[in-house]
PDB file of C-alpha atoms in Angstrom:
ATOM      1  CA  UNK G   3      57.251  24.446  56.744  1.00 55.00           C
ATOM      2  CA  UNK G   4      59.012  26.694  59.041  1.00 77.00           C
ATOM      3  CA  UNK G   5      62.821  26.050  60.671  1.00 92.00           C
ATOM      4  CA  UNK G   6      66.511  26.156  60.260  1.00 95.00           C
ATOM      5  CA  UNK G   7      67.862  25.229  56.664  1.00 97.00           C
ATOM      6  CA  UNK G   8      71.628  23.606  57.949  1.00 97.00           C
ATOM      7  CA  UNK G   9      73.912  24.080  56.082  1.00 98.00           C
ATOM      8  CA  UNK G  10      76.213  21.211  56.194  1.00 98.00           C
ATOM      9  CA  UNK G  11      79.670  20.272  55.605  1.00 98.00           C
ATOM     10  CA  UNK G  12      82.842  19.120  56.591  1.00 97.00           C
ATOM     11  CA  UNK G  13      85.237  21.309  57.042  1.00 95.00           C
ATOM     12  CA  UNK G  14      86.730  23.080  53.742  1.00 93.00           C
ATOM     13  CA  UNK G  15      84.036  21.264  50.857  1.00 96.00           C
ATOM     14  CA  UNK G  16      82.170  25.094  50.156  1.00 94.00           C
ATOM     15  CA  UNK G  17      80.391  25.804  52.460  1.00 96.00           C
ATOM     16  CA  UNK G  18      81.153  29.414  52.353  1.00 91.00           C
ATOM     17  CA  UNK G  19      80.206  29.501  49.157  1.00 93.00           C
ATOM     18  CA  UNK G  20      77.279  28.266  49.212  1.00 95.00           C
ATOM     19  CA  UNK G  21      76.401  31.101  52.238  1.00 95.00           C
ATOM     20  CA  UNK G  22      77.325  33.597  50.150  1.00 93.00           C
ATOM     21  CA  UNK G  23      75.480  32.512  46.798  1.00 95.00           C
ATOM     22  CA  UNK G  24      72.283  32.604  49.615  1.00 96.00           C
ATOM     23  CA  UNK G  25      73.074  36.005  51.196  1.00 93.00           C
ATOM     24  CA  UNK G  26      73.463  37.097  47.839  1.00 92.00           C
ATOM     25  CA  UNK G  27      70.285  35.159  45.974  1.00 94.00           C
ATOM     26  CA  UNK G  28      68.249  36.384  48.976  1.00 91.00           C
ATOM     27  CA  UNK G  29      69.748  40.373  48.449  1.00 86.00           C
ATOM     28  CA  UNK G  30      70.453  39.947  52.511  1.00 83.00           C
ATOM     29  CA  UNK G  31      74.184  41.406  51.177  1.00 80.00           C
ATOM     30  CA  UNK G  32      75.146  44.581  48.584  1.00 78.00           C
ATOM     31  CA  UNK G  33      76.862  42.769  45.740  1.00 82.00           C
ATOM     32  CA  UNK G  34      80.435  43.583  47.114  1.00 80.00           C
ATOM     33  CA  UNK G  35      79.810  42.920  50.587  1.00 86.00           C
ATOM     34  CA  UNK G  36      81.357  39.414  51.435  1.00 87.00           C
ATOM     35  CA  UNK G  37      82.338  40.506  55.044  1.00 85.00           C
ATOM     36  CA  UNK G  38      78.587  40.483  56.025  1.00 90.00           C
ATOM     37  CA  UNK G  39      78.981  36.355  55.896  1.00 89.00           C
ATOM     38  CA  UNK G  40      77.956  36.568  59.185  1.00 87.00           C
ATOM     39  CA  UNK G  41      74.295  37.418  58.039  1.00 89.00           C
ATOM     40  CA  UNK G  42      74.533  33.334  57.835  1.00 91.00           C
ATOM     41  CA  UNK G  43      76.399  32.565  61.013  1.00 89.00           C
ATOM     42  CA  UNK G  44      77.465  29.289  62.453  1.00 88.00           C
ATOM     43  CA  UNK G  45      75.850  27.182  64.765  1.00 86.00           C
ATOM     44  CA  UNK G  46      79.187  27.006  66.890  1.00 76.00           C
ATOM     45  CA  UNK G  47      79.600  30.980  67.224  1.00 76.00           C
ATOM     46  CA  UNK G  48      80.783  31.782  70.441  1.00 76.00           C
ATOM     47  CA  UNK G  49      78.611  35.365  70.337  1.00 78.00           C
ATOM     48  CA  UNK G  50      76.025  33.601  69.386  1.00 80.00           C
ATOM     49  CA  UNK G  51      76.267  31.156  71.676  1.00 77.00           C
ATOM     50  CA  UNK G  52      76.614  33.349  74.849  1.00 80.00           C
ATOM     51  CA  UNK G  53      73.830  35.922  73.297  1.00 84.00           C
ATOM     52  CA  UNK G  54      71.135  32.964  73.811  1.00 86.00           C
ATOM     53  CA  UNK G  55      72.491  31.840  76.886  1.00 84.00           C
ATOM     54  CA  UNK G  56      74.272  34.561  78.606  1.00 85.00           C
ATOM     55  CA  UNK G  57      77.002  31.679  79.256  1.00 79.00           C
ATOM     56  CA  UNK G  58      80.372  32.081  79.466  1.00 75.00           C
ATOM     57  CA  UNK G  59      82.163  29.167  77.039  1.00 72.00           C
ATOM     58  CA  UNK G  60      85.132  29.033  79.673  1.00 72.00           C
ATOM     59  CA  UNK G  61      83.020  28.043  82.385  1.00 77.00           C
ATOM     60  CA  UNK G  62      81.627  25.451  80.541  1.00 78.00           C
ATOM     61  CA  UNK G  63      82.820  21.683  80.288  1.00 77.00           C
ATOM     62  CA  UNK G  64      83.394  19.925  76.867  1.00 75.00           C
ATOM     63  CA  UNK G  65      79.748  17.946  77.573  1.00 78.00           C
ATOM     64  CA  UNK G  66      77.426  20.794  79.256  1.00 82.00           C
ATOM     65  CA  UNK G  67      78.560  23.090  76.239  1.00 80.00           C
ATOM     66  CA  UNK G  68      77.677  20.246  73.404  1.00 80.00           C
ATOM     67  CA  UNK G  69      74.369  19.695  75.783  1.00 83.00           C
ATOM     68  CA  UNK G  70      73.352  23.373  75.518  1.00 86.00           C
ATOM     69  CA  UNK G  71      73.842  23.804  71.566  1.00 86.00           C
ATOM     70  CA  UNK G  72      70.464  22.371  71.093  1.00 88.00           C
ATOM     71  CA  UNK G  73      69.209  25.005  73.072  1.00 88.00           C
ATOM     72  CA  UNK G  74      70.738  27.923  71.220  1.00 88.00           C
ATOM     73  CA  UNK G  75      69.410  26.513  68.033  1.00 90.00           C
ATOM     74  CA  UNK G  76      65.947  26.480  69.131  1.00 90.00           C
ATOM     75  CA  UNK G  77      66.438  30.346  71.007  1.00 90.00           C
ATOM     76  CA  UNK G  78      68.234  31.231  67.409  1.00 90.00           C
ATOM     77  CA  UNK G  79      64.690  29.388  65.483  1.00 89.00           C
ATOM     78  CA  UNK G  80      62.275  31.306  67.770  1.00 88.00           C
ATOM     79  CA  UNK G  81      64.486  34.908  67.512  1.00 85.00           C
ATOM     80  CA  UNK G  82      64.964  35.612  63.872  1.00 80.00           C
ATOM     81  CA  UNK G  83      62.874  37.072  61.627  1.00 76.00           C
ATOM     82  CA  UNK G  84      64.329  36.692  58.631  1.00 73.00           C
ATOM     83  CA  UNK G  85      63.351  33.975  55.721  1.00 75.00           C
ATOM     84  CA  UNK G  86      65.020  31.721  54.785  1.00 83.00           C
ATOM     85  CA  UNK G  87      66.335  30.581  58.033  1.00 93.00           C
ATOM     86  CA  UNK G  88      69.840  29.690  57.803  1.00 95.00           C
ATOM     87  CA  UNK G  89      72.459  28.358  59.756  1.00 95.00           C
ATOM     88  CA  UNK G  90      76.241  26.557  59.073  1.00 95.00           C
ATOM     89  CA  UNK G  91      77.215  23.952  60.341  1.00 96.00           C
ATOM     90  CA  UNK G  92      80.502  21.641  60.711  1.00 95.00           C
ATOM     91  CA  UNK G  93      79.917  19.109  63.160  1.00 94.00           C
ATOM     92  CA  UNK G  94      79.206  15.577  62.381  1.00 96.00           C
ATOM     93  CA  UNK G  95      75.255  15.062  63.266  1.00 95.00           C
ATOM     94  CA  UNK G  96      75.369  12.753  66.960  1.00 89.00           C
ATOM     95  CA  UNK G  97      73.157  12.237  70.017  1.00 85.00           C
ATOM     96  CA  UNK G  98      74.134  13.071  73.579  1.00 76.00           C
ATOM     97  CA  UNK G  99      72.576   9.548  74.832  1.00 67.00           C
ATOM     98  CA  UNK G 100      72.509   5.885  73.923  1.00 67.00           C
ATOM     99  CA  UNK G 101      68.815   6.009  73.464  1.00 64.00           C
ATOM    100  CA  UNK G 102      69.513   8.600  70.396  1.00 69.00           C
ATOM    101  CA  UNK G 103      66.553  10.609  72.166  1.00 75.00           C
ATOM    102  CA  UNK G 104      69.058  13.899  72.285  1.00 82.00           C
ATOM    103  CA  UNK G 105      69.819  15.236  68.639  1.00 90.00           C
ATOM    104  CA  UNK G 106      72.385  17.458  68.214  1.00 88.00           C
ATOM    105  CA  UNK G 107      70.118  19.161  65.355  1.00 92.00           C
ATOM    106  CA  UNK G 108      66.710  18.534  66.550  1.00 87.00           C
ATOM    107  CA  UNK G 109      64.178  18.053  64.328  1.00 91.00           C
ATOM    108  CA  UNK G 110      61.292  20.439  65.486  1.00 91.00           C
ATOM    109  CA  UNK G 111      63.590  23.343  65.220  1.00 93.00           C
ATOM    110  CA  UNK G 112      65.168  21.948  61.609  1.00 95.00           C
ATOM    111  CA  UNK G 113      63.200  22.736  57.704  1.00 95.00           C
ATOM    112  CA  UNK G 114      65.740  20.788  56.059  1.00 97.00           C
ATOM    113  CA  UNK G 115      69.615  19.557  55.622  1.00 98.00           C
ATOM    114  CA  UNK G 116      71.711  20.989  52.343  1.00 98.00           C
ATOM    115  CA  UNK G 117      74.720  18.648  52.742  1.00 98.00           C
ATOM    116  CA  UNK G 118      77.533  20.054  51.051  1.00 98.00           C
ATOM    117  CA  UNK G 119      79.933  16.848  49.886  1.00 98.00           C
ATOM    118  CA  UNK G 120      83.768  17.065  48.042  1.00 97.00           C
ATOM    119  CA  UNK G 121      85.948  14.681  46.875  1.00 97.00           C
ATOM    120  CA  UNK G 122      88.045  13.960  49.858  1.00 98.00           C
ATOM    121  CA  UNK G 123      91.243  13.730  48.014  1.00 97.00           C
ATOM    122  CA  UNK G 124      90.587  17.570  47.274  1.00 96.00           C
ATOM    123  CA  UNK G 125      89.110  18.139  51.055  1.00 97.00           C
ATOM    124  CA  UNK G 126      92.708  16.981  51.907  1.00 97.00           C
ATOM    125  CA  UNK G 127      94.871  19.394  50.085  1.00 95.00           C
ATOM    126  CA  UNK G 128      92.159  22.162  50.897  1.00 91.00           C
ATOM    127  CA  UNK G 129      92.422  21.329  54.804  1.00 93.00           C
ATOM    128  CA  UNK G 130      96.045  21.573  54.756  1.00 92.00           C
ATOM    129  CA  UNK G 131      95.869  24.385  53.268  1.00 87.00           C
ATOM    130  CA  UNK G 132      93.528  26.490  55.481  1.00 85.00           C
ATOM    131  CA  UNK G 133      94.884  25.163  58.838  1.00 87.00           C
ATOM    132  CA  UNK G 134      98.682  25.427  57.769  1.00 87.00           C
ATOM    133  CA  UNK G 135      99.374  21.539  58.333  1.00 92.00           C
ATOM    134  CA  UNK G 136     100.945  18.752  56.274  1.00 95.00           C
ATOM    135  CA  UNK G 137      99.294  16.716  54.038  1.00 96.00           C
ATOM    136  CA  UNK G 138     100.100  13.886  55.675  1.00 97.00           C
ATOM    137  CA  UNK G 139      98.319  15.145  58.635  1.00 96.00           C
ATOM    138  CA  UNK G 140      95.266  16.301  56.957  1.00 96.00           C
ATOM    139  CA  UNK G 141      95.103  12.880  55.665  1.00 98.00           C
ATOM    140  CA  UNK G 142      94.945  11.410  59.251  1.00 97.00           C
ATOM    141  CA  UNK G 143      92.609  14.413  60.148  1.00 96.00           C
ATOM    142  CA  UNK G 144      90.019  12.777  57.408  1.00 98.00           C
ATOM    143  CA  UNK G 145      90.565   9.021  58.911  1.00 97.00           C
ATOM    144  CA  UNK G 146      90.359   9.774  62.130  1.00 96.00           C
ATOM    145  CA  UNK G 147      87.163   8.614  63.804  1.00 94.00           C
ATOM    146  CA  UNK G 148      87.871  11.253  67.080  1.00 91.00           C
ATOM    147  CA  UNK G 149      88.761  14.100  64.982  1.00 92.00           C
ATOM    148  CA  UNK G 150      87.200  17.459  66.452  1.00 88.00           C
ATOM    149  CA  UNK G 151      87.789  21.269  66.085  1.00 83.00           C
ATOM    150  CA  UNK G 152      88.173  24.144  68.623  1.00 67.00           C
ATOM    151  CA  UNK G 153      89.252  21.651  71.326  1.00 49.00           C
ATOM    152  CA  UNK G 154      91.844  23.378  73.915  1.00 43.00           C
ATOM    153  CA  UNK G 155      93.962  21.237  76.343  1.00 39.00           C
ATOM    154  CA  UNK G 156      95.585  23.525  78.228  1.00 38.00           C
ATOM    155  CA  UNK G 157      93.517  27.092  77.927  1.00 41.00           C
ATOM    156  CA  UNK G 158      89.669  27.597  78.724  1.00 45.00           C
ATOM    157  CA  UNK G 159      87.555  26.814  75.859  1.00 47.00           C
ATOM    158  CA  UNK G 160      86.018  30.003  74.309  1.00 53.00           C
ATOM    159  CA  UNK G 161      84.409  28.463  71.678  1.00 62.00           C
ATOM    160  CA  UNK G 162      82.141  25.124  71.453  1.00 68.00           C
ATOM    161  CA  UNK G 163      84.016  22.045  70.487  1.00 79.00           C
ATOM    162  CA  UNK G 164      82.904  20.733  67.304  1.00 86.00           C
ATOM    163  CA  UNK G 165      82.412  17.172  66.681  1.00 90.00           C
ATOM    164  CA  UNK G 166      84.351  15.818  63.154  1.00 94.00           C
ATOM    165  CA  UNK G 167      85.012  12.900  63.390  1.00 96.00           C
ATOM    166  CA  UNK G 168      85.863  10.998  59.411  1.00 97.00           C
ATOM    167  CA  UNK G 169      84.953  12.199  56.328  1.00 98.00           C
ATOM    168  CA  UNK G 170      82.932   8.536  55.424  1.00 98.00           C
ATOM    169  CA  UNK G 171      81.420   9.336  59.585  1.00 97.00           C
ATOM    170  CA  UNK G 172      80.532  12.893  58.706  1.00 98.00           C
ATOM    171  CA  UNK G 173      78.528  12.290  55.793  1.00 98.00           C
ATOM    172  CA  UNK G 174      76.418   8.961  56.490  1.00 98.00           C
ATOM    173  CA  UNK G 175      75.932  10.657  60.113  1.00 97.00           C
ATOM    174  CA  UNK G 176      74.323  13.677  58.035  1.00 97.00           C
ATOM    175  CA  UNK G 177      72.998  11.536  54.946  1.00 97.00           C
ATOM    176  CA  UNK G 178      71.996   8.309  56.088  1.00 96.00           C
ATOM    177  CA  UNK G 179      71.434   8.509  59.931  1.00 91.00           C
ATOM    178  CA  UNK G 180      70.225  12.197  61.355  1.00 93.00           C
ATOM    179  CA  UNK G 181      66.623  10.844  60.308  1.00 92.00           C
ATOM    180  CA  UNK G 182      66.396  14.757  58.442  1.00 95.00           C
ATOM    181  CA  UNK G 183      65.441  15.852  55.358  1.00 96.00           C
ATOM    182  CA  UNK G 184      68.653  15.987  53.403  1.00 98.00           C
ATOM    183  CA  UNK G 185      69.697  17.620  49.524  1.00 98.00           C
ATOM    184  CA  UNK G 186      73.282  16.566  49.317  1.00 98.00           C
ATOM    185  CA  UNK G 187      74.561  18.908  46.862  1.00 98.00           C
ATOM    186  CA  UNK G 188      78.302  17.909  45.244  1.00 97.00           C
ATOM    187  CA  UNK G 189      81.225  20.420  45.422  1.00 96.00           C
ATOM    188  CA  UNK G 190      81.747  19.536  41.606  1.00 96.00           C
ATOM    189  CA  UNK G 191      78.300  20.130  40.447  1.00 96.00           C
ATOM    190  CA  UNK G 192      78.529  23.740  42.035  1.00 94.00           C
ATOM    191  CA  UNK G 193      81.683  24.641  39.667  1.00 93.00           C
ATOM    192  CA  UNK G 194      80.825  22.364  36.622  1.00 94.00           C
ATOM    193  CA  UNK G 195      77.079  23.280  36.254  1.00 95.00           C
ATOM    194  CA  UNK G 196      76.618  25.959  39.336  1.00 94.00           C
ATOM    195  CA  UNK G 197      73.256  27.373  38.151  1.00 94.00           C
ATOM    196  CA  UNK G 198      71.389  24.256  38.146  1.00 95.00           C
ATOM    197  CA  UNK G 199      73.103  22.789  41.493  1.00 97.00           C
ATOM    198  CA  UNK G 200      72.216  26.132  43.128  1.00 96.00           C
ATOM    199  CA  UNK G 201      68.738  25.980  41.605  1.00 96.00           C
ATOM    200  CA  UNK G 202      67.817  22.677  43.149  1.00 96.00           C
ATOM    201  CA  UNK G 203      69.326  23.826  46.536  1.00 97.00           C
ATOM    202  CA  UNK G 204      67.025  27.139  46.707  1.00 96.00           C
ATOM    203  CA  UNK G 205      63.972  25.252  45.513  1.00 95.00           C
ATOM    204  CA  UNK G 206      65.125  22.906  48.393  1.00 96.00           C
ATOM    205  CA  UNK G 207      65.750  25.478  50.828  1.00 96.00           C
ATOM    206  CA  UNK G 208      61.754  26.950  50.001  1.00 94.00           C
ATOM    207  CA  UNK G 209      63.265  30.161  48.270  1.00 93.00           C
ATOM    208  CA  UNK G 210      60.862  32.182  45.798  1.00 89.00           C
ATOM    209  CA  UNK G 211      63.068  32.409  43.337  1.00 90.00           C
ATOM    210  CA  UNK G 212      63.197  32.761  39.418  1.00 89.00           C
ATOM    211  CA  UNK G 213      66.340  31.167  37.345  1.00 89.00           C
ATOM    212  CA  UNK G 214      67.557  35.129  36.218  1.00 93.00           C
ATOM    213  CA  UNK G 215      67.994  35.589  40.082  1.00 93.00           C
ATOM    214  CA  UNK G 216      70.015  32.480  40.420  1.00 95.00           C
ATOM    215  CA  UNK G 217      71.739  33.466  37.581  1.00 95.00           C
ATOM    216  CA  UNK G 218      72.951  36.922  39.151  1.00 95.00           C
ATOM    217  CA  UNK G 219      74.040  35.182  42.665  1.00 94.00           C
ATOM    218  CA  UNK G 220      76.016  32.579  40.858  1.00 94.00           C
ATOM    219  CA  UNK G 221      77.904  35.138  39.158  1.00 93.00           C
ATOM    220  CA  UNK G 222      78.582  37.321  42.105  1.00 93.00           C
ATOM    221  CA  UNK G 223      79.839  34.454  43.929  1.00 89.00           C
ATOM    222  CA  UNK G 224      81.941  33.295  40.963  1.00 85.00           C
ATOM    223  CA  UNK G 225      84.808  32.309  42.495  1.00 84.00           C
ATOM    224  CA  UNK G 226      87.872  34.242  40.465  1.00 83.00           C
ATOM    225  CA  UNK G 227      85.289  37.576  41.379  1.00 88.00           C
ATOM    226  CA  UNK G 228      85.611  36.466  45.372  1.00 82.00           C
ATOM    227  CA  UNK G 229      89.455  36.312  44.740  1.00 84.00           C
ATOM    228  CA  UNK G 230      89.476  39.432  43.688  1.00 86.00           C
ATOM    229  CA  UNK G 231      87.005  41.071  46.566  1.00 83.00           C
ATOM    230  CA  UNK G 232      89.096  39.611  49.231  1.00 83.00           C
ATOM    231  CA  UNK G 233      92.357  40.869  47.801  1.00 80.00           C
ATOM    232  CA  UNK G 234      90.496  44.433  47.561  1.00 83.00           C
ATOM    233  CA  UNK G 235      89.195  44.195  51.186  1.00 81.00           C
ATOM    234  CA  UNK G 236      90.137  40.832  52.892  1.00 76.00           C
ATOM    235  CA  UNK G 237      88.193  38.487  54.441  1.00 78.00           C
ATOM    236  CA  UNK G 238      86.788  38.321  57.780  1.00 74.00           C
ATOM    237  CA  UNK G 239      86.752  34.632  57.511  1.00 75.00           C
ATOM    238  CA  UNK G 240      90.464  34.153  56.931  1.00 72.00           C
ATOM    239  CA  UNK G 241      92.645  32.884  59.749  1.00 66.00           C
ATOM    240  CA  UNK G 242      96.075  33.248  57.453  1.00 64.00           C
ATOM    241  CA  UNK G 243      98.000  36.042  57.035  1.00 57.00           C
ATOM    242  CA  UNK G 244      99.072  37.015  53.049  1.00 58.00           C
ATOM    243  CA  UNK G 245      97.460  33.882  52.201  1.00 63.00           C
ATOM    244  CA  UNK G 246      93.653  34.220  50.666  1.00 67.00           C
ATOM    245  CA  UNK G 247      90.852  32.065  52.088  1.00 70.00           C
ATOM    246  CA  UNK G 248      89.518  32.196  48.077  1.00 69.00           C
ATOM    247  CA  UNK G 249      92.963  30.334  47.027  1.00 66.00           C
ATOM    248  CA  UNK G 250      92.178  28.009  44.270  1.00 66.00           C
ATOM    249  CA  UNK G 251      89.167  25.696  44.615  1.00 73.00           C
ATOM    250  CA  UNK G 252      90.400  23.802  41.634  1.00 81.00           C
ATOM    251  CA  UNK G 253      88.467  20.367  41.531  1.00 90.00           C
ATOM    252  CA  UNK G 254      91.522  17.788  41.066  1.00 91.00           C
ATOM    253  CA  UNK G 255      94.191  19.662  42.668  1.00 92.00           C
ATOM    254  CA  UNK G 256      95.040  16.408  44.631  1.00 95.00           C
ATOM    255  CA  UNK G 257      96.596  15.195  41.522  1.00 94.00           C
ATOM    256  CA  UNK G 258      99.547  17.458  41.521  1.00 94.00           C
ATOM    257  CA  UNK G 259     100.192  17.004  46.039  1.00 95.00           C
ATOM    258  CA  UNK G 260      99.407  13.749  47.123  1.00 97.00           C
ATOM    259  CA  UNK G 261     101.428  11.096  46.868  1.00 97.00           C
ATOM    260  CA  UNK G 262      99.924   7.419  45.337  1.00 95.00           C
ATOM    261  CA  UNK G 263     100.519   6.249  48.905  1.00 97.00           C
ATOM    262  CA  UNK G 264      98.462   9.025  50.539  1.00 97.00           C
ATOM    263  CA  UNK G 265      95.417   8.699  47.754  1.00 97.00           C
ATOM    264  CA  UNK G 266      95.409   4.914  48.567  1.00 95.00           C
ATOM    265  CA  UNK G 267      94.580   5.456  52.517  1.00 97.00           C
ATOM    266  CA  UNK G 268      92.035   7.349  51.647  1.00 97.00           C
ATOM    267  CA  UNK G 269      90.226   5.466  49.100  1.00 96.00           C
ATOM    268  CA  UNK G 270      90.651   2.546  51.659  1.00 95.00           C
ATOM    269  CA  UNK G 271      89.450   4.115  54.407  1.00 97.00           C
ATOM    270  CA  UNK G 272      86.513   5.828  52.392  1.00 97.00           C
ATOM    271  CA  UNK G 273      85.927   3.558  49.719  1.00 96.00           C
ATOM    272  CA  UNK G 274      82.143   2.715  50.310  1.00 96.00           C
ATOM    273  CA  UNK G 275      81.449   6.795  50.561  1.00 97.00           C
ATOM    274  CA  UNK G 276      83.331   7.803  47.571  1.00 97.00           C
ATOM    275  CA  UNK G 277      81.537   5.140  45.167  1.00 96.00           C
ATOM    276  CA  UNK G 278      78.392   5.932  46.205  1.00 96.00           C
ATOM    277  CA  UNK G 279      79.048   9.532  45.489  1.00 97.00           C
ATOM    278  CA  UNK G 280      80.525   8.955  42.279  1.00 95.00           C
ATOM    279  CA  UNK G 281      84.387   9.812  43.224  1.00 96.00           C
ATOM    280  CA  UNK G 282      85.730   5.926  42.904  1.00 93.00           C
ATOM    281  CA  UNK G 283      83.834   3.317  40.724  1.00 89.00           C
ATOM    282  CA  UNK G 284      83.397  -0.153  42.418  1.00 84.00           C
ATOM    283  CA  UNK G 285      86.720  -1.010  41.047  1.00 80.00           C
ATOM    284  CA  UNK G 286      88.287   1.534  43.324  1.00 77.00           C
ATOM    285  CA  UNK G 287      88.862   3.528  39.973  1.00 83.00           C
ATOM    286  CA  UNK G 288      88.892   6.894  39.530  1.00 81.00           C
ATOM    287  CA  UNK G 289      85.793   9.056  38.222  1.00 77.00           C
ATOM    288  CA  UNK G 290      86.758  12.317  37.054  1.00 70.00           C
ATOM    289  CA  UNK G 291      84.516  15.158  37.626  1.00 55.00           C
TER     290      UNK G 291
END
C-alpha cells in the first residue's frame, strides 16, 4: 500500500517527536542532527507549497489556498522517493463542500493516519507556553470551535491558514469522521512505555523494522537528550528566543498552572473526548496516566 503516512495532531501533543523518533528509526538523520526535521515537513509549508505550485501564498485568498492543499499533497505523493512517506499535519481533517466530496486529506494520495492525542489539560499549559499567551487564553484557544493558525488580518498571508478548530473537533474530525485509516497513538503511552507505543506506530506506518532499532530511535529521541541537543545547537523549530522548544513535556504539569475553574471548562467542554480516551472516567474523575 503506497501513500502519505499523516502525521496528526493538534497543535503542541508531540508531534515533533514522533518525526524525529521516524527520521531517526528510518536513519533519514545522523544521530545528532535534529535540525534536519524538515526531512518530515509539514503539509502547510509555505516552500513547499509554492515548490508544487509555483504560487505565491500572498496572492492567494483564505479559500483558493485551502482548495489547492489537496493538490500539493498529491504533487508531494507523486515527487518523493523516499519510504516511508511522511508528512505533518495540524489542521483539523474538513471538506471544502457540503457534499463532503472534497477532502482536505484525500484518500488516494493517503497510506494511513497516526493521530497523535494529549491530555488537553497538558495541551493547555504546553500551548501557552509555545505561543507566549495566557492560560486563560489557551484555554479558549482549545474551546473554540473557529480556532485557526497562520491567519493574518491586516498583512498578506505567506503561509496557508490552518484549520483548528476544538480539541474534542480536532480529534473525532481525524478519529471518527475522515473515513481514513487511523492508529491514535497517546502522548502518555510515548513517555510511560515509548518502545512499545513507537513499535505499534512503525508496524502501522509499514516500516521494516526490528525492536533493537526501535530501541536505538527511542533513545536518541529521549527527551532530556533533545534538551540537551537544542541547548548545544538550537532548534530550527523554535519560534522563542532563550526559551527551548524541548521545555518540559512533563505529563501532569496542569496540576501545578491551572486553576480548578480553568480544568472544569475544559472537562465540560471535552468531556465525551477525554473519557473515551481514558483522561476523565464517566464520573468526570480524573485518570492519572
Amino acid at each position: 500500500m503506497s501513500g502519505i503516512v499523516w502525521l496528526a495532531s493538534y497543535p503542541k501533543s508531540g508531534n515533533t517527536w514522533c518525526r524525529l523518533f521516524f527520521l531517526f528509526l528510518t536513519r533519514q538523520i545522523n544521530d545528532g542532527d535534529i535540525n534536519r526535521i524538515g526531512d518530515i515537513p509539514a503539509c502547510y509549508s509555505q516552500a513547499l507549497f509554492e515548490r508544487a505550485l509555483g504560487l505565491d501564498l500572498a496572492d492567494l485568498t483564505l479559500k483558493e489556498s485551502c482548495r489547492l492543499r489537496p493538490k500539493l499533497h498529491e504533487w508531494y505523493c507523486n515527487s518523493q522517493n523516499q519510504k516511508p512517506l511522511m508528512l505533518k499535519i495540524h489542521d483539523a481533517h474538513f471538506f471544502f463542500d457540503d457534499d463532503r466530496q472534497k477532502p482536505l486529506v484525500a484518500p488516494d494520495v493517503t497510506r494511513g493516519v497516526i493521530y497523535i492525542i494529549r491530555n488537553p489539560l497538558d495541551v493547555v499549559v504546553s500551548v501557552a507556553d509555545f505561543f507566549s499567551i495566557s492560560i486563560e487564553r489557551s484555554v479558549e484557544r482549545l474551546c473554540d470551535d473557529r480556532s485557526d493558525m497562520g491567519m493574518a488580518y491586516d498583512r498578506p498571508m505567506r503561509h496557508p491558514v490552518q484549520i483548528i478548530r476544538s480539541w474534542s473537533q480536532h480529534v473525532v474530525s481525524w478519529v471518527d469522521t475522515s473515513g481514513l485509516r487511523v492508529h491514535v497513538m497517546k502522548y502518555e503511552d510515548m513517555q510511560s512505555r515509548p518502545k512499545q507505543s513507537f513499535l505499534q506506530a512503525a508496524r502501522f506506518a509499514g516500516i521494516d523494522c526490528e525492536s533493537n532499532d526501535v530501541n536505538r530511535a527511542v533513545n536518541l529521541c529521549d527527551f532530556n537528550r533533545l534538551k540537551k541537543l537544542e541547548s548545544k545547537m538550537g532548534f530550527i523549530e523554535n519560534r522563542q528566543v532563550g526559551v527551548n522548544f524541548f521545555n518540559q513535556g512533563r505529563v501532569g504539569r496542569w496540576r501545578e498552572l491551572l486553576s480548578r475553574r480553568q480544568v472544569h471548562r475544559i472537562i465540560t467542554e471535552h468531556r465525551e473526548v477525554m473519557v473515551r480516551f481514558g483522561y476523565i472516567d464517566g464520573d468526570n474523575r480524573l485518570i492519572d496516566s
